[in-house]
PDB file of N, CA and C in Angstrom:
ATOM      1  N   ARG A 499      -1.278  -5.090  27.404  1.00  0.00           N
ATOM      2  CA  ARG A 499      -2.252  -5.685  26.493  1.00  0.00           C
ATOM      3  C   ARG A 499      -2.716  -4.650  25.457  1.00  0.00           C
ATOM      4  N   ARG A 500      -3.027  -3.471  25.949  1.00  0.00           N
ATOM      5  CA  ARG A 500      -3.488  -2.418  25.055  1.00  0.00           C
ATOM      6  C   ARG A 500      -2.388  -2.015  24.075  1.00  0.00           C
ATOM      7  N   LEU A 501      -1.166  -1.965  24.585  1.00  0.00           N
ATOM      8  CA  LEU A 501      -0.028  -1.608  23.747  1.00  0.00           C
ATOM      9  C   LEU A 501       0.127  -2.612  22.613  1.00  0.00           C
ATOM     10  N   ALA A 502       0.007  -3.882  22.946  1.00  0.00           N
ATOM     11  CA  ALA A 502       0.148  -4.934  21.943  1.00  0.00           C
ATOM     12  C   ALA A 502      -0.929  -4.770  20.868  1.00  0.00           C
ATOM     13  N   LYS A 503      -2.130  -4.434  21.318  1.00  0.00           N
ATOM     14  CA  LYS A 503      -3.238  -4.258  20.385  1.00  0.00           C
ATOM     15  C   LYS A 503      -2.951  -3.103  19.423  1.00  0.00           C
ATOM     16  N   ASP A 504      -2.475  -1.990  19.987  1.00  0.00           N
ATOM     17  CA  ASP A 504      -2.141  -0.827  19.166  1.00  0.00           C
ATOM     18  C   ASP A 504      -1.042  -1.176  18.173  1.00  0.00           C
ATOM     19  N   TRP A 505      -0.030  -1.909  18.657  1.00  0.00           N
ATOM     20  CA  TRP A 505       1.077  -2.291  17.790  1.00  0.00           C
ATOM     21  C   TRP A 505       0.574  -3.177  16.656  1.00  0.00           C
ATOM     22  N   GLU A 506      -0.345  -4.075  17.006  1.00  0.00           N
ATOM     23  CA  GLU A 506      -0.918  -4.972  16.002  1.00  0.00           C
ATOM     24  C   GLU A 506      -1.655  -4.162  14.943  1.00  0.00           C
ATOM     25  N   ARG A 507      -2.406  -3.184  15.400  1.00  0.00           N
ATOM     26  CA  ARG A 507      -3.175  -2.349  14.487  1.00  0.00           C
ATOM     27  C   ARG A 507      -2.251  -1.549  13.575  1.00  0.00           C
ATOM     28  N   SER A 508      -1.191  -1.009  14.154  1.00  0.00           N
ATOM     29  CA  SER A 508      -0.250  -0.214  13.358  1.00  0.00           C
ATOM     30  C   SER A 508       0.440  -1.101  12.325  1.00  0.00           C
ATOM     31  N   LEU A 509       0.770  -2.320  12.723  1.00  0.00           N
ATOM     32  CA  LEU A 509       1.413  -3.260  11.808  1.00  0.00           C
ATOM     33  C   LEU A 509       0.465  -3.576  10.651  1.00  0.00           C
ATOM     34  N   GLU A 510      -0.787  -3.801  11.004  1.00  0.00           N
ATOM     35  CA  GLU A 510      -1.801  -4.102   9.994  1.00  0.00           C
ATOM     36  C   GLU A 510      -1.950  -2.941   9.022  1.00  0.00           C
ATOM     37  N   SER A 511      -2.028  -1.731   9.563  1.00  0.00           N
ATOM     38  CA  SER A 511      -2.198  -0.548   8.719  1.00  0.00           C
ATOM     39  C   SER A 511      -0.969  -0.314   7.850  1.00  0.00           C
ATOM     40  N   SER A 512       0.213  -0.588   8.410  1.00  0.00           N
ATOM     41  CA  SER A 512       1.440  -0.367   7.633  1.00  0.00           C
ATOM     42  C   SER A 512       1.493  -1.328   6.451  1.00  0.00           C
ATOM     43  N   THR A 513       1.105  -2.565   6.659  1.00  0.00           N
ATOM     44  CA  THR A 513       1.096  -3.526   5.559  1.00  0.00           C
ATOM     45  C   THR A 513       0.053  -3.111   4.526  1.00  0.00           C
ATOM     46  N   ALA A 514      -1.078  -2.605   5.008  1.00  0.00           N
ATOM     47  CA  ALA A 514      -2.131  -2.146   4.104  1.00  0.00           C
ATOM     48  C   ALA A 514      -1.630  -0.969   3.280  1.00  0.00           C
ATOM     49  N   TRP A 515      -0.899  -0.037   3.940  1.00  0.00           N
ATOM     50  CA  TRP A 515      -0.385   1.140   3.237  1.00  0.00           C
ATOM     51  C   TRP A 515       0.641   0.751   2.187  1.00  0.00           C
ATOM     52  N   THR A 516       1.502  -0.230   2.507  1.00  0.00           N
ATOM     53  CA  THR A 516       2.499  -0.666   1.525  1.00  0.00           C
ATOM     54  C   THR A 516       1.792  -1.298   0.328  1.00  0.00           C
ATOM     55  N   LEU A 517       0.728  -2.038   0.605  1.00  0.00           N
ATOM     56  CA  LEU A 517      -0.050  -2.661  -0.462  1.00  0.00           C
ATOM     57  C   LEU A 517      -0.673  -1.584  -1.351  1.00  0.00           C
ATOM     58  N   ILE A 518      -1.270  -0.580  -0.713  1.00  0.00           N
ATOM     59  CA  ILE A 518      -1.888   0.528  -1.453  1.00  0.00           C
ATOM     60  C   ILE A 518      -0.851   1.251  -2.293  1.00  0.00           C
ATOM     61  N   ALA A 519       0.316   1.493  -1.695  1.00  0.00           N
ATOM     62  CA  ALA A 519       1.380   2.209  -2.402  1.00  0.00           C
ATOM     63  C   ALA A 519       1.836   1.417  -3.624  1.00  0.00           C
ATOM     64  N   SER A 520       2.009   0.111  -3.454  1.00  0.00           N
ATOM     65  CA  SER A 520       2.465  -0.723  -4.567  1.00  0.00           C
ATOM     66  C   SER A 520       1.414  -0.763  -5.678  1.00  0.00           C
ATOM     67  N   ILE A 521       0.152  -0.822  -5.289  1.00  0.00           N
ATOM     68  CA  ILE A 521      -0.933  -0.836  -6.273  1.00  0.00           C
ATOM     69  C   ILE A 521      -0.956   0.474  -7.051  1.00  0.00           C
ATOM     70  N   ARG A 522      -0.806   1.595  -6.330  1.00  0.00           N
ATOM     71  CA  ARG A 522      -0.804   2.907  -6.985  1.00  0.00           C
ATOM     72  C   ARG A 522       0.361   3.020  -7.953  1.00  0.00           C
ATOM     73  N   LEU A 523       1.521   2.536  -7.517  1.00  0.00           N
ATOM     74  CA  LEU A 523       2.706   2.595  -8.366  1.00  0.00           C
ATOM     75  C   LEU A 523       2.486   1.762  -9.622  1.00  0.00           C
ATOM     76  N   MET A 524       1.918   0.573  -9.444  1.00  0.00           N
ATOM     77  CA  MET A 524       1.684  -0.325 -10.570  1.00  0.00           C
ATOM     78  C   MET A 524       0.695   0.281 -11.558  1.00  0.00           C
ATOM     79  N   THR A 525      -0.388   0.850 -11.034  1.00  0.00           N
ATOM     80  CA  THR A 525      -1.396   1.446 -11.909  1.00  0.00           C
ATOM     81  C   THR A 525      -0.827   2.633 -12.663  1.00  0.00           C
ATOM     82  N   ARG A 526       0.005   3.424 -11.984  1.00  0.00           N
ATOM     83  CA  ARG A 526       0.622   4.581 -12.633  1.00  0.00           C
ATOM     84  C   ARG A 526       1.526   4.127 -13.771  1.00  0.00           C
ATOM     85  N   ARG A 527       2.309   3.068 -13.497  1.00  0.00           N
ATOM     86  CA  ARG A 527       3.228   2.539 -14.505  1.00  0.00           C
ATOM     87  C   ARG A 527       2.435   1.989 -15.689  1.00  0.00           C
ATOM     88  N   LEU A 528       1.352   1.278 -15.389  1.00  0.00           N
ATOM     89  CA  LEU A 528       0.506   0.719 -16.440  1.00  0.00           C
ATOM     90  C   LEU A 528      -0.122   1.829 -17.272  1.00  0.00           C
ATOM     91  N   ALA A 529      -0.603   2.869 -16.596  1.00  0.00           N
ATOM     92  CA  ALA A 529      -1.232   3.993 -17.291  1.00  0.00           C
ATOM     93  C   ALA A 529      -0.229   4.661 -18.221  1.00  0.00           C
ATOM     94  N   ARG A 530       0.989   4.848 -17.734  1.00  0.00           N
ATOM     95  CA  ARG A 530       2.025   5.484 -18.541  1.00  0.00           C
ATOM     96  C   ARG A 530       2.329   4.620 -19.762  1.00  0.00           C
ATOM     97  N   TYR A 531       2.407   3.313 -19.547  1.00  0.00           N
ATOM     98  CA  TYR A 531       2.698   2.379 -20.630  1.00  0.00           C
ATOM     99  C   TYR A 531       1.593   2.427 -21.689  1.00  0.00           C
ATOM    100  N   CYS A 532       0.351   2.452 -21.242  1.00  0.00           N
ATOM    101  CA  CYS A 532      -0.782   2.508 -22.167  1.00  0.00           C
ATOM    102  C   CYS A 532      -0.810   3.840 -22.900  1.00  0.00           C
ATOM    103  N   TYR A 533      -0.437   4.904 -22.214  1.00  0.00           N
ATOM    104  CA  TYR A 533      -0.454   6.240 -22.811  1.00  0.00           C
ATOM    105  C   TYR A 533       0.603   6.368 -23.903  1.00  0.00           C
ATOM    106  N   VAL A 534       1.764   5.768 -23.662  1.00  0.00           N
ATOM    107  CA  VAL A 534       2.873   5.848 -24.617  1.00  0.00           C
ATOM    108  C   VAL A 534       2.551   5.087 -25.896  1.00  0.00           C
ATOM    109  N   THR A 535       1.978   3.899 -25.764  1.00  0.00           N
ATOM    110  CA  THR A 535       1.708   3.077 -26.937  1.00  0.00           C
ATOM    111  C   THR A 535       0.454   3.531 -27.675  1.00  0.00           C
TER     112      THR A 535
END
């Protein structure tokens, strides 16, 4: 039971991290685009 809970938490955090990473990448790309123009 505890293992499942930990796995659930890790899965949740991993999805959160991918979301954060994608947001950071998008903002960086947007910033670069705004800087160039």
